[in-house]
PDB file of C-alpha atoms in Angstrom:
ATOM      1  CA  MET A   1      25.149   9.637   6.927  1.00  0.00           C
ATOM      2  CA  ARG A   2      25.196   5.753   6.712  1.00  0.00           C
ATOM      3  CA  LEU A   3      25.125   5.461  10.370  1.00  0.00           C
ATOM      4  CA  LEU A   4      22.154   8.080  10.856  1.00  0.00           C
ATOM      5  CA  GLU A   5      20.275   5.950   7.951  1.00  0.00           C
ATOM      6  CA  ARG A   6      21.143   2.612   9.864  1.00  0.00           C
ATOM      7  CA  MET A   7      19.738   4.181  13.200  1.00  0.00           C
ATOM      8  CA  ARG A   8      16.481   5.309  11.350  1.00  0.00           C
ATOM      9  CA  LYS A   9      15.842   1.777  10.065  1.00  0.00           C
ATOM     10  CA  GLU A  10      16.393   0.310  13.587  1.00  0.00           C
ATOM     11  CA  TRP A  11      14.219   2.646  15.243  1.00  0.00           C
ATOM     12  CA  PHE A  12      11.404   2.125  12.584  1.00  0.00           C
ATOM     13  CA  MET A  13      11.762  -1.686  13.020  1.00  0.00           C
ATOM     14  CA  ILE A  14      11.498  -1.064  16.898  1.00  0.00           C
ATOM     15  CA  GLY A  15       8.634   1.311  16.288  1.00  0.00           C
ATOM     16  CA  ILE A  16       6.671  -1.369  14.364  1.00  0.00           C
ATOM     17  CA  VAL A  17       7.359  -4.118  17.069  1.00  0.00           C
ATOM     18  CA  VAL A  18       6.020  -1.653  19.537  1.00  0.00           C
ATOM     19  CA  ALA A  19       2.982  -0.741  17.690  1.00  0.00           C
ATOM     20  CA  ILE A  20       2.098  -4.241  17.008  1.00  0.00           C
ATOM     21  CA  ALA A  21       2.671  -5.143  20.857  1.00  0.00           C
ATOM     22  CA  GLY A  22       0.569  -2.159  22.008  1.00  0.00           C
ATOM     23  CA  ALA A  23      -2.231  -3.112  19.678  1.00  0.00           C
ATOM     24  CA  LYS A  24      -2.134  -6.559  21.061  1.00  0.00           C
ATOM     25  CA  LEU A  25      -2.245  -5.501  24.706  1.00  0.00           C
ATOM     26  CA  LYS A  26      -5.253  -3.161  24.354  1.00  0.00           C
ATOM     27  CA  PRO A  27      -6.673  -3.484  20.969  1.00  0.00           C
ATOM     28  CA  SER A  28      -9.854  -1.351  21.868  1.00  0.00           C
ATOM     29  CA  VAL A  29      -7.992   1.896  22.122  1.00  0.00           C
ATOM     30  CA  GLY A  30      -7.213   2.147  18.349  1.00  0.00           C
ATOM     31  CA  ALA A  31      -9.899   0.049  16.835  1.00  0.00           C
ATOM     32  CA  ASN A  32     -12.829   1.616  14.944  1.00  0.00           C
ATOM     33  CA  GLY A  33     -15.086   3.394  17.502  1.00  0.00           C
ATOM     34  CA  GLY A  34     -12.505   3.401  20.066  1.00  0.00           C
ATOM     35  CA  PRO A  35     -10.944   6.492  21.954  1.00  0.00           C
ATOM     36  CA  LEU A  36      -8.519   7.406  18.999  1.00  0.00           C
ATOM     37  CA  LYS A  37     -11.166   7.285  16.615  1.00  0.00           C
ATOM     38  CA  PRO A  38      -9.229   5.870  13.475  1.00  0.00           C
ATOM     39  CA  GLU A  39     -12.308   6.024  11.232  1.00  0.00           C
ATOM     40  CA  ILE A  40     -11.608   9.719  11.461  1.00  0.00           C
ATOM     41  CA  THR A  41      -7.989  10.280  12.487  1.00  0.00           C
ATOM     42  CA  VAL A  42      -6.432   7.691  10.237  1.00  0.00           C
ATOM     43  CA  SER A  43      -8.798   7.427   7.295  1.00  0.00           C
ATOM     44  CA  TYR A  44      -9.156  11.373   6.896  1.00  0.00           C
ATOM     45  CA  ILE A  45      -6.459  13.185   8.913  1.00  0.00           C
ATOM     46  CA  ALA A  46      -3.717  10.657   8.776  1.00  0.00           C
ATOM     47  CA  VAL A  47      -4.295   9.961   4.712  1.00  0.00           C
ATOM     48  CA  ALA A  48      -4.542  13.896   4.345  1.00  0.00           C
ATOM     49  CA  THR A  49      -1.422  14.387   6.240  1.00  0.00           C
ATOM     50  CA  ILE A  50       0.310  11.955   3.759  1.00  0.00           C
ATOM     51  CA  PHE A  51      -0.728  13.605   0.477  1.00  0.00           C
ATOM     52  CA  LEU A  52      -0.102  17.089   2.108  1.00  0.00           C
ATOM     53  CA  ASN A  53       3.270  16.017   2.895  1.00  0.00           C
ATOM     54  CA  SER A  54       3.774  14.604  -0.772  1.00  0.00           C
ATOM     55  CA  GLY A  55       2.405  17.837  -2.152  1.00  0.00           C
ATOM     56  CA  LEU A  56       5.171  19.733  -0.343  1.00  0.00           C
ATOM     57  CA  SER A  57       8.003  17.640  -0.978  1.00  0.00           C
ATOM     58  CA  LEU A  58       7.264  16.627  -4.762  1.00  0.00           C
ATOM     59  CA  LYS A  59       8.388  19.037  -7.481  1.00  0.00           C
ATOM     60  CA  THR A  60       5.438  19.868  -9.728  1.00  0.00           C
ATOM     61  CA  GLU A  61       7.464  18.725 -12.773  1.00  0.00           C
ATOM     62  CA  GLU A  62       7.688  15.219 -11.083  1.00  0.00           C
ATOM     63  CA  LEU A  63       3.812  15.065 -10.758  1.00  0.00           C
ATOM     64  CA  THR A  64       3.428  16.228 -14.263  1.00  0.00           C
ATOM     65  CA  SER A  65       6.064  13.549 -15.525  1.00  0.00           C
ATOM     66  CA  ALA A  66       4.296  10.839 -13.631  1.00  0.00           C
ATOM     67  CA  LEU A  67       0.830  11.658 -14.863  1.00  0.00           C
ATOM     68  CA  VAL A  68       1.626  11.195 -18.793  1.00  0.00           C
ATOM     69  CA  HIS A  69       3.780   8.050 -17.855  1.00  0.00           C
ATOM     70  CA  LEU A  70       1.137   5.674 -19.573  1.00  0.00           C
ATOM     71  CA  LYS A  71       3.130   2.684 -19.869  1.00  0.00           C
ATOM     72  CA  LEU A  72       3.675   2.472 -15.994  1.00  0.00           C
ATOM     73  CA  HIS A  73      -0.033   3.532 -15.301  1.00  0.00           C
ATOM     74  CA  LEU A  74      -0.993   0.758 -17.659  1.00  0.00           C
ATOM     75  CA  PHE A  75       1.281  -2.056 -16.176  1.00  0.00           C
ATOM     76  CA  ILE A  76       0.001  -1.369 -12.755  1.00  0.00           C
ATOM     77  CA  GLN A  77      -3.789  -1.201 -13.369  1.00  0.00           C
ATOM     78  CA  ILE A  78      -3.704  -4.524 -15.672  1.00  0.00           C
ATOM     79  CA  PHE A  79      -1.509  -6.319 -13.047  1.00  0.00           C
ATOM     80  CA  THR A  80      -3.841  -5.211 -10.225  1.00  0.00           C
ATOM     81  CA  LEU A  81      -7.147  -5.477 -11.825  1.00  0.00           C
ATOM     82  CA  ALA A  82      -6.582  -8.435 -14.287  1.00  0.00           C
ATOM     83  CA  PHE A  83      -3.496 -10.676 -13.820  1.00  0.00           C
ATOM     84  CA  PHE A  84      -3.555 -10.606 -10.118  1.00  0.00           C
ATOM     85  CA  PRO A  85      -7.432 -11.805  -9.696  1.00  0.00           C
ATOM     86  CA  ALA A  86      -6.958 -14.297 -12.838  1.00  0.00           C
ATOM     87  CA  THR A  87      -3.973 -15.644 -11.151  1.00  0.00           C
ATOM     88  CA  ILE A  88      -5.730 -16.124  -7.885  1.00  0.00           C
ATOM     89  CA  TRP A  89      -8.537 -17.737  -9.466  1.00  0.00           C
ATOM     90  CA  LEU A  90      -6.361 -20.236 -11.097  1.00  0.00           C
ATOM     91  CA  PHE A  91      -4.407 -20.853  -7.903  1.00  0.00           C
ATOM     92  CA  LEU A  92      -7.773 -21.624  -6.110  1.00  0.00           C
ATOM     93  CA  GLN A  93      -8.726 -23.874  -8.430  1.00  0.00           C
ATOM     94  CA  LEU A  94      -5.872 -26.243  -7.203  1.00  0.00           C
ATOM     95  CA  LEU A  95      -6.717 -25.444  -3.610  1.00  0.00           C
ATOM     96  CA  SER A  96     -10.442 -26.398  -3.982  1.00  0.00           C
ATOM     97  CA  ILE A  97      -9.748 -30.045  -4.005  1.00  0.00           C
ATOM     98  CA  THR A  98      -8.062 -29.654  -0.290  1.00  0.00           C
ATOM     99  CA  SER A  99      -9.834 -29.424   3.075  1.00  0.00           C
ATOM    100  CA  ILE A 100      -9.288 -25.791   3.441  1.00  0.00           C
ATOM    101  CA  ASN A 101     -12.503 -24.129   4.365  1.00  0.00           C
ATOM    102  CA  GLU A 102     -14.180 -23.118   0.892  1.00  0.00           C
ATOM    103  CA  TRP A 103     -15.444 -19.550   2.196  1.00  0.00           C
ATOM    104  CA  LEU A 104     -11.888 -18.634   3.320  1.00  0.00           C
ATOM    105  CA  LEU A 105     -10.842 -19.444  -0.455  1.00  0.00           C
ATOM    106  CA  LYS A 106     -13.840 -17.401  -1.701  1.00  0.00           C
ATOM    107  CA  GLY A 107     -12.732 -14.720   0.610  1.00  0.00           C
ATOM    108  CA  LEU A 108      -9.127 -14.918  -0.860  1.00  0.00           C
ATOM    109  CA  GLN A 109     -10.716 -14.624  -4.337  1.00  0.00           C
ATOM    110  CA  THR A 110     -12.371 -11.321  -3.255  1.00  0.00           C
ATOM    111  CA  VAL A 111      -9.052 -10.110  -2.177  1.00  0.00           C
ATOM    112  CA  GLY A 112      -7.499 -10.554  -5.701  1.00  0.00           C
ATOM    113  CA  CYS A 113     -10.205  -8.252  -7.115  1.00  0.00           C
ATOM    114  CA  MET A 114      -9.457  -5.457  -4.703  1.00  0.00           C
ATOM    115  CA  PRO A 115      -7.869  -2.006  -5.655  1.00  0.00           C
ATOM    116  CA  PRO A 116      -4.689  -0.513  -4.025  1.00  0.00           C
ATOM    117  CA  PRO A 117      -4.910   1.537  -0.983  1.00  0.00           C
ATOM    118  CA  VAL A 118      -4.557   5.238  -1.196  1.00  0.00           C
ATOM    119  CA  SER A 119      -2.028   5.281   1.641  1.00  0.00           C
ATOM    120  CA  SER A 120       0.258   2.529   2.424  1.00  0.00           C
ATOM    121  CA  ALA A 121       1.304   2.026  -1.136  1.00  0.00           C
ATOM    122  CA  VAL A 122       2.256   5.800  -1.284  1.00  0.00           C
ATOM    123  CA  ILE A 123       3.950   5.797   2.109  1.00  0.00           C
ATOM    124  CA  LEU A 124       6.401   2.657   1.294  1.00  0.00           C
ATOM    125  CA  THR A 125       7.147   4.011  -2.010  1.00  0.00           C
ATOM    126  CA  LYS A 126       8.285   7.326  -0.383  1.00  0.00           C
ATOM    127  CA  ALA A 127      10.024   5.404   2.192  1.00  0.00           C
ATOM    128  CA  VAL A 128      12.126   3.639  -0.332  1.00  0.00           C
ATOM    129  CA  GLY A 129      12.547   6.820  -2.557  1.00  0.00           C
ATOM    130  CA  GLY A 130      10.705   5.349  -5.277  1.00  0.00           C
ATOM    131  CA  ASN A 131       8.500   7.226  -7.997  1.00  0.00           C
ATOM    132  CA  GLU A 132       6.037   8.619  -5.396  1.00  0.00           C
ATOM    133  CA  ALA A 133       3.918  10.876  -7.881  1.00  0.00           C
ATOM    134  CA  ALA A 134       3.400   7.497  -9.753  1.00  0.00           C
ATOM    135  CA  ALA A 135       2.302   5.796  -6.689  1.00  0.00           C
ATOM    136  CA  ILE A 136       0.112   8.675  -5.735  1.00  0.00           C
ATOM    137  CA  PHE A 137      -1.765   8.571  -9.189  1.00  0.00           C
ATOM    138  CA  ASN A 138      -2.285   4.708  -9.368  1.00  0.00           C
ATOM    139  CA  SER A 139      -3.494   4.241  -5.811  1.00  0.00           C
ATOM    140  CA  ALA A 140      -6.192   6.964  -6.097  1.00  0.00           C
ATOM    141  CA  PHE A 141      -7.032   6.042  -9.727  1.00  0.00           C
ATOM    142  CA  GLY A 142      -7.333   2.193  -8.874  1.00  0.00           C
ATOM    143  CA  SER A 143      -9.619   3.021  -6.054  1.00  0.00           C
ATOM    144  CA  PHE A 144     -11.747   5.572  -8.092  1.00  0.00           C
ATOM    145  CA  LEU A 145     -11.970   3.034 -10.999  1.00  0.00           C
ATOM    146  CA  LEU A 146     -12.913  -0.205  -9.205  1.00  0.00           C
ATOM    147  CA  GLY A 147     -15.199   1.605  -6.710  1.00  0.00           C
ATOM    148  CA  SER A 148     -17.063   3.761  -9.355  1.00  0.00           C
ATOM    149  CA  SER A 149     -17.801   0.619 -11.261  1.00  0.00           C
ATOM    150  CA  SER A 150     -18.956  -1.382  -8.039  1.00  0.00           C
ATOM    151  CA  SER A 151     -21.922  -1.305  -5.829  1.00  0.00           C
ATOM    152  CA  VAL A 152     -20.200   1.098  -3.290  1.00  0.00           C
ATOM    153  CA  PRO A 153     -21.883   4.521  -3.656  1.00  0.00           C
ATOM    154  CA  PHE A 154     -19.906   6.663  -6.341  1.00  0.00           C
ATOM    155  CA  THR A 155     -20.426   9.965  -4.422  1.00  0.00           C
ATOM    156  CA  SER A 156     -18.965   8.573  -1.174  1.00  0.00           C
ATOM    157  CA  ILE A 157     -15.861   7.300  -2.982  1.00  0.00           C
ATOM    158  CA  PHE A 158     -15.279  10.402  -4.992  1.00  0.00           C
ATOM    159  CA  SER A 159     -15.690  12.862  -1.918  1.00  0.00           C
ATOM    160  CA  GLN A 160     -13.358  10.731   0.352  1.00  0.00           C
ATOM    161  CA  LEU A 161     -10.785  10.548  -2.185  1.00  0.00           C
ATOM    162  CA  PHE A 162     -11.046  14.179  -3.392  1.00  0.00           C
ATOM    163  CA  MET A 163     -10.809  15.292   0.372  1.00  0.00           C
ATOM    164  CA  THR A 164      -8.058  13.282   1.499  1.00  0.00           C
ATOM    165  CA  VAL A 165      -5.920  12.994  -1.772  1.00  0.00           C
ATOM    166  CA  VAL A 166      -6.610  15.704  -4.239  1.00  0.00           C
ATOM    167  CA  VAL A 167      -7.153  18.565  -1.973  1.00  0.00           C
ATOM    168  CA  PRO A 168      -4.190  18.105   0.429  1.00  0.00           C
ATOM    169  CA  LEU A 169      -1.768  17.475  -2.683  1.00  0.00           C
ATOM    170  CA  ILE A 170      -2.976  20.772  -4.458  1.00  0.00           C
ATOM    171  CA  ILE A 171      -2.614  22.621  -1.303  1.00  0.00           C
ATOM    172  CA  GLY A 172       1.020  21.214  -0.613  1.00  0.00           C
ATOM    173  CA  GLN A 173       1.868  22.057  -4.059  1.00  0.00           C
ATOM    174  CA  ILE A 174       0.514  25.905  -3.783  1.00  0.00           C
ATOM    175  CA  VAL A 175       2.350  26.208  -0.543  1.00  0.00           C
ATOM    176  CA  ARG A 176       5.546  24.850  -2.111  1.00  0.00           C
ATOM    177  CA  ARG A 177       5.554  27.690  -4.780  1.00  0.00           C
ATOM    178  CA  TYR A 178       5.877  30.215  -2.055  1.00  0.00           C
ATOM    179  CA  ILE A 179       8.497  28.265   0.139  1.00  0.00           C
ATOM    180  CA  LYS A 180      10.345  26.495  -2.276  1.00  0.00           C
ATOM    181  CA  ASP A 181      13.735  27.886  -1.508  1.00  0.00           C
ATOM    182  CA  TRP A 182      13.091  27.522   2.276  1.00  0.00           C
ATOM    183  CA  LEU A 183      12.307  23.787   1.715  1.00  0.00           C
ATOM    184  CA  GLU A 184      15.432  23.310  -0.255  1.00  0.00           C
ATOM    185  CA  ARG A 185      17.326  25.030   2.208  1.00  0.00           C
ATOM    186  CA  LYS A 186      16.142  23.567   5.516  1.00  0.00           C
ATOM    187  CA  LYS A 187      15.113  19.902   3.933  1.00  0.00           C
ATOM    188  CA  PRO A 188      12.226  19.217   6.317  1.00  0.00           C
ATOM    189  CA  PRO A 189      12.142  15.630   7.449  1.00  0.00           C
ATOM    190  CA  PHE A 190       9.440  14.515   5.224  1.00  0.00           C
ATOM    191  CA  GLY A 191      10.405  10.862   5.304  1.00  0.00           C
ATOM    192  CA  ALA A 192      10.474  10.751   9.130  1.00  0.00           C
ATOM    193  CA  ILE A 193       6.779  12.252   8.953  1.00  0.00           C
ATOM    194  CA  SER A 194       5.504   9.348   6.508  1.00  0.00           C
ATOM    195  CA  SER A 195       7.138   6.846   8.586  1.00  0.00           C
ATOM    196  CA  SER A 196       5.531   8.070  11.702  1.00  0.00           C
ATOM    197  CA  VAL A 197       1.958   8.055  10.022  1.00  0.00           C
ATOM    198  CA  LEU A 198       2.812   4.634   8.786  1.00  0.00           C
ATOM    199  CA  LEU A 199       3.561   3.438  12.328  1.00  0.00           C
ATOM    200  CA  VAL A 200       0.085   4.885  13.383  1.00  0.00           C
ATOM    201  CA  ILE A 201      -1.693   2.978  10.478  1.00  0.00           C
ATOM    202  CA  ILE A 202       0.258  -0.293  11.440  1.00  0.00           C
ATOM    203  CA  TYR A 203      -0.907   0.322  15.265  1.00  0.00           C
ATOM    204  CA  THR A 204      -4.563   1.091  14.388  1.00  0.00           C
ATOM    205  CA  THR A 205      -4.828  -1.520  11.598  1.00  0.00           C
ATOM    206  CA  PHE A 206      -3.752  -4.223  14.256  1.00  0.00           C
ATOM    207  CA  CYS A 207      -5.776  -3.155  16.746  1.00  0.00           C
ATOM    208  CA  ASP A 208      -8.788  -3.568  14.330  1.00  0.00           C
ATOM    209  CA  THR A 209      -7.402  -6.950  13.564  1.00  0.00           C
ATOM    210  CA  PHE A 210      -7.026  -8.134  17.163  1.00  0.00           C
ATOM    211  CA  SER A 211     -10.447  -6.843  18.380  1.00  0.00           C
ATOM    212  CA  ASN A 212     -12.203  -8.330  15.221  1.00  0.00           C
ATOM    213  CA  PRO A 213     -14.664 -11.183  16.217  1.00  0.00           C
ATOM    214  CA  HIS A 214     -14.382 -12.592  12.790  1.00  0.00           C
ATOM    215  CA  PHE A 215     -10.906 -14.127  13.850  1.00  0.00           C
ATOM    216  CA  ASP A 216     -12.551 -16.959  15.833  1.00  0.00           C
ATOM    217  CA  LEU A 217     -11.055 -19.687  13.662  1.00  0.00           C
ATOM    218  CA  ASP A 218      -9.389 -22.891  14.201  1.00  0.00           C
ATOM    219  CA  LYS A 219      -5.517 -22.296  14.484  1.00  0.00           C
ATOM    220  CA  LEU A 220      -4.732 -24.670  11.575  1.00  0.00           C
ATOM    221  CA  SER A 221      -7.141 -22.674   9.243  1.00  0.00           C
ATOM    222  CA  LEU A 222      -5.580 -19.360  10.568  1.00  0.00           C
ATOM    223  CA  VAL A 223      -2.141 -20.597  10.018  1.00  0.00           C
ATOM    224  CA  LEU A 224      -3.026 -21.744   6.540  1.00  0.00           C
ATOM    225  CA  ILE A 225      -4.511 -18.836   5.226  1.00  0.00           C
ATOM    226  CA  LEU A 226      -1.667 -16.546   6.804  1.00  0.00           C
ATOM    227  CA  PHE A 227       0.880 -18.747   5.019  1.00  0.00           C
ATOM    228  CA  MET A 228      -1.007 -18.564   1.801  1.00  0.00           C
ATOM    229  CA  ILE A 229      -1.402 -14.506   1.963  1.00  0.00           C
ATOM    230  CA  VAL A 230       2.454 -14.000   2.692  1.00  0.00           C
ATOM    231  CA  SER A 231       3.420 -16.487  -0.084  1.00  0.00           C
ATOM    232  CA  ILE A 232       1.123 -14.612  -2.464  1.00  0.00           C
ATOM    233  CA  GLN A 233       2.576 -11.178  -1.609  1.00  0.00           C
ATOM    234  CA  LEU A 234       6.065 -12.123  -1.632  1.00  0.00           C
ATOM    235  CA  SER A 235       5.257 -14.180  -5.108  1.00  0.00           C
ATOM    236  CA  PHE A 236       3.388 -11.066  -6.724  1.00  0.00           C
ATOM    237  CA  MET A 237       6.170  -8.715  -5.531  1.00  0.00           C
ATOM    238  CA  LEU A 238       8.939 -10.961  -7.156  1.00  0.00           C
ATOM    239  CA  LEU A 239       6.800 -11.093 -10.401  1.00  0.00           C
ATOM    240  CA  THR A 240       6.213  -7.380 -10.527  1.00  0.00           C
ATOM    241  CA  PHE A 241      10.111  -7.082  -9.878  1.00  0.00           C
ATOM    242  CA  ILE A 242      10.961  -9.518 -12.528  1.00  0.00           C
ATOM    243  CA  PHE A 243       8.474  -8.046 -15.202  1.00  0.00           C
ATOM    244  CA  SER A 244       9.700  -4.294 -14.414  1.00  0.00           C
ATOM    245  CA  THR A 245      13.255  -5.002 -14.312  1.00  0.00           C
ATOM    246  CA  ARG A 246      13.799  -6.805 -17.813  1.00  0.00           C
ATOM    247  CA  ASN A 247      15.912  -5.394 -20.385  1.00  0.00           C
ATOM    248  CA  ASN A 248      14.168  -2.682 -22.420  1.00  0.00           C
ATOM    249  CA  SER A 249      11.240  -2.566 -19.912  1.00  0.00           C
ATOM    250  CA  GLY A 250      11.441   1.098 -19.988  1.00  0.00           C
ATOM    251  CA  PHE A 251      11.092   1.644 -16.200  1.00  0.00           C
ATOM    252  CA  THR A 252      13.551   3.109 -13.976  1.00  0.00           C
ATOM    253  CA  PRO A 253      14.590   1.687 -10.447  1.00  0.00           C
ATOM    254  CA  ALA A 254      12.305   4.290  -9.054  1.00  0.00           C
ATOM    255  CA  ASP A 255       9.317   3.102 -11.017  1.00  0.00           C
ATOM    256  CA  THR A 256       9.914  -0.392 -10.144  1.00  0.00           C
ATOM    257  CA  VAL A 257       9.578   0.564  -6.370  1.00  0.00           C
ATOM    258  CA  ALA A 258       6.013   2.124  -7.018  1.00  0.00           C
ATOM    259  CA  ILE A 259       4.895  -1.041  -9.399  1.00  0.00           C
ATOM    260  CA  ILE A 260       6.118  -3.355  -6.482  1.00  0.00           C
ATOM    261  CA  PHE A 261       3.724  -1.764  -3.893  1.00  0.00           C
ATOM    262  CA  CYS A 262       0.944  -0.443  -6.034  1.00  0.00           C
ATOM    263  CA  SER A 263       0.474  -3.726  -7.904  1.00  0.00           C
ATOM    264  CA  THR A 264       0.289  -5.991  -4.750  1.00  0.00           C
ATOM    265  CA  HIS A 265      -1.388  -3.896  -2.201  1.00  0.00           C
ATOM    266  CA  LYS A 266      -5.114  -4.316  -1.625  1.00  0.00           C
ATOM    267  CA  SER A 267      -7.400  -1.719   0.076  1.00  0.00           C
ATOM    268  CA  LEU A 268      -9.177  -2.652   3.268  1.00  0.00           C
ATOM    269  CA  THR A 269     -11.060   0.829   3.364  1.00  0.00           C
ATOM    270  CA  LEU A 270     -12.823   0.076  -0.012  1.00  0.00           C
ATOM    271  CA  GLY A 271     -12.944  -3.683   0.301  1.00  0.00           C
ATOM    272  CA  ILE A 272     -14.821  -4.053   3.368  1.00  0.00           C
ATOM    273  CA  PRO A 273     -17.751  -2.007   2.395  1.00  0.00           C
ATOM    274  CA  MET A 274     -17.964  -3.737  -0.880  1.00  0.00           C
ATOM    275  CA  LEU A 275     -17.904  -7.189   0.780  1.00  0.00           C
ATOM    276  CA  LYS A 276     -20.828  -5.942   3.060  1.00  0.00           C
ATOM    277  CA  ILE A 277     -22.827  -4.669  -0.036  1.00  0.00           C
ATOM    278  CA  VAL A 278     -22.110  -7.667  -2.392  1.00  0.00           C
ATOM    279  CA  PHE A 279     -22.617 -10.469   0.453  1.00  0.00           C
ATOM    280  CA  ALA A 280     -25.345  -8.696   2.476  1.00  0.00           C
ATOM    281  CA  GLY A 281     -27.270 -11.268   4.492  1.00  0.00           C
ATOM    282  CA  HIS A 282     -24.893 -13.885   3.607  1.00  0.00           C
ATOM    283  CA  GLU A 283     -24.345 -16.344   6.358  1.00  0.00           C
ATOM    284  CA  HIS A 284     -20.555 -16.829   5.756  1.00  0.00           C
ATOM    285  CA  LEU A 285     -19.841 -12.959   5.490  1.00  0.00           C
ATOM    286  CA  SER A 286     -17.436 -13.142   8.650  1.00  0.00           C
ATOM    287  CA  LEU A 287     -15.440 -16.138   7.032  1.00  0.00           C
ATOM    288  CA  ILE A 288     -15.330 -14.247   3.443  1.00  0.00           C
ATOM    289  CA  SER A 289     -14.064 -11.201   5.184  1.00  0.00           C
ATOM    290  CA  VAL A 290     -11.109 -12.714   7.034  1.00  0.00           C
ATOM    291  CA  PRO A 291      -8.505 -13.286   4.180  1.00  0.00           C
ATOM    292  CA  LEU A 292      -8.863  -9.251   3.514  1.00  0.00           C
ATOM    293  CA  LEU A 293      -8.712  -8.446   7.053  1.00  0.00           C
ATOM    294  CA  ILE A 294      -5.359 -10.395   7.488  1.00  0.00           C
ATOM    295  CA  TYR A 295      -3.945  -9.434   3.951  1.00  0.00           C
ATOM    296  CA  HIS A 296      -4.226  -5.496   5.021  1.00  0.00           C
ATOM    297  CA  PRO A 297      -1.930  -5.773   7.998  1.00  0.00           C
ATOM    298  CA  ALA A 298       0.182  -8.334   6.603  1.00  0.00           C
ATOM    299  CA  GLN A 299       0.823  -6.222   3.349  1.00  0.00           C
ATOM    300  CA  ILE A 300       1.820  -3.215   5.525  1.00  0.00           C
ATOM    301  CA  LEU A 301       4.129  -5.319   7.898  1.00  0.00           C
ATOM    302  CA  LEU A 302       5.852  -7.244   4.965  1.00  0.00           C
ATOM    303  CA  GLY A 303       6.341  -3.941   3.186  1.00  0.00           C
ATOM    304  CA  SER A 304       7.690  -2.196   6.031  1.00  0.00           C
ATOM    305  CA  VAL A 305      10.240  -5.004   6.849  1.00  0.00           C
ATOM    306  CA  LEU A 306      11.328  -5.018   3.283  1.00  0.00           C
ATOM    307  CA  VAL A 307      11.713  -1.177   2.754  1.00  0.00           C
ATOM    308  CA  PRO A 308      15.586  -1.205   3.547  1.00  0.00           C
ATOM    309  CA  THR A 309      16.272  -4.048   1.273  1.00  0.00           C
ATOM    310  CA  ILE A 310      14.367  -2.489  -1.775  1.00  0.00           C
ATOM    311  CA  LYS A 311      15.994   0.873  -0.792  1.00  0.00           C
ATOM    312  CA  SER A 312      19.302  -0.752  -1.018  1.00  0.00           C
ATOM    313  CA  TRP A 313      18.792  -2.276  -4.153  1.00  0.00           C
ATOM    314  CA  MET A 314      17.329   0.851  -5.774  1.00  0.00           C
ATOM    315  CA  VAL A 315      20.101   2.875  -4.515  1.00  0.00           C
ATOM    316  CA  SER A 316      22.851   0.579  -6.075  1.00  0.00           C
ATOM    317  CA  ARG A 317      20.958   0.324  -9.348  1.00  0.00           C
ATOM    318  CA  GLN A 318      20.918   4.116  -9.538  1.00  0.00           C
ATOM    319  CA  LYS A 319      24.636   4.441  -8.949  1.00  0.00           C
ATOM    320  CA  GLY A 320      25.122   1.740 -11.542  1.00  0.00           C
ATOM    321  CA  VAL A 321      23.222   3.661 -14.143  1.00  0.00           C
ATOM    322  CA  LYS A 322      25.171   6.900 -13.228  1.00  0.00           C
ATOM    323  CA  LEU A 323      28.513   5.040 -13.544  1.00  0.00           C
ATOM    324  CA  THR A 324      27.514   3.505 -16.820  1.00  0.00           C
ATOM    325  CA  ARG A 325      26.164   6.741 -18.467  1.00  0.00           C
ATOM    326  CA  PRO A 326      28.557   8.184 -21.139  1.00  0.00           C
ATOM    327  CA  THR A 327      30.319  11.290 -20.792  1.00  0.00           C
ATOM    328  CA  VAL A 328      29.838  13.964 -23.108  1.00  0.00           C
TER     329      VAL A 328
END
């Protein structure tokens, strides 16, 4: 069993390398408007597949339990929509005295204000074995909450979230009721399906990144902003880990996994339209967009690389809890 799990990890890491290399070699294939049409195949079909997969694999009790876990939801939403942007703002006050391009820094500030994505945070939480139901709720709710209060058309956000998240999830739950015994007996490879979808998302995301004309920056600025973004992601992942694993925090190891990904991931799908509306006609819109265009693939790549480490921690913690649980 351990050998099989190790082989899966190795093949997944190889898949990431191949996906990025393929995107670099011919980015036009998987970029928006390209032959693969990711604006349809990824934004709708792949995301719907993720939540249909979740609907089939999750027990109804788990979804219900996640829905009423108010403490977990409050933690993620407050961290994402208040603590994250406030901390980034303070950090940028220090950086404003440096020679780093001010419009790149403003772009970094807008990244902090974005909601979590509805796909990558859920896939990574599922890959680790964390609280997938909580990840689904908070990813969708965060996008809906911020999107409905911004300049992005409300009906567009609602209809996309409804068709790609709610409908597939409900269909999956309904189908599960009729084939529950078969699912428990055969145990379909839901994890492998999610990992495959994630590789498609990684590929198309990097195709978009490599083909984007906004990346016409000097190498020093690009390296600096990349270093800052990776540092920010790792720092916030560590912070959420520390906060959610404190004694008497009330969170399980599976909750912590959902918190780590949902609290630190930012949506490109909602973010770019918001930037285009808020900064419409702005001469520096391309520079303001760069941090988000880097943050999105970086969060997927970093999260994917950390999946084995976080999974090992979660499994060891869960075993420790079982061992220390008193017998009756």
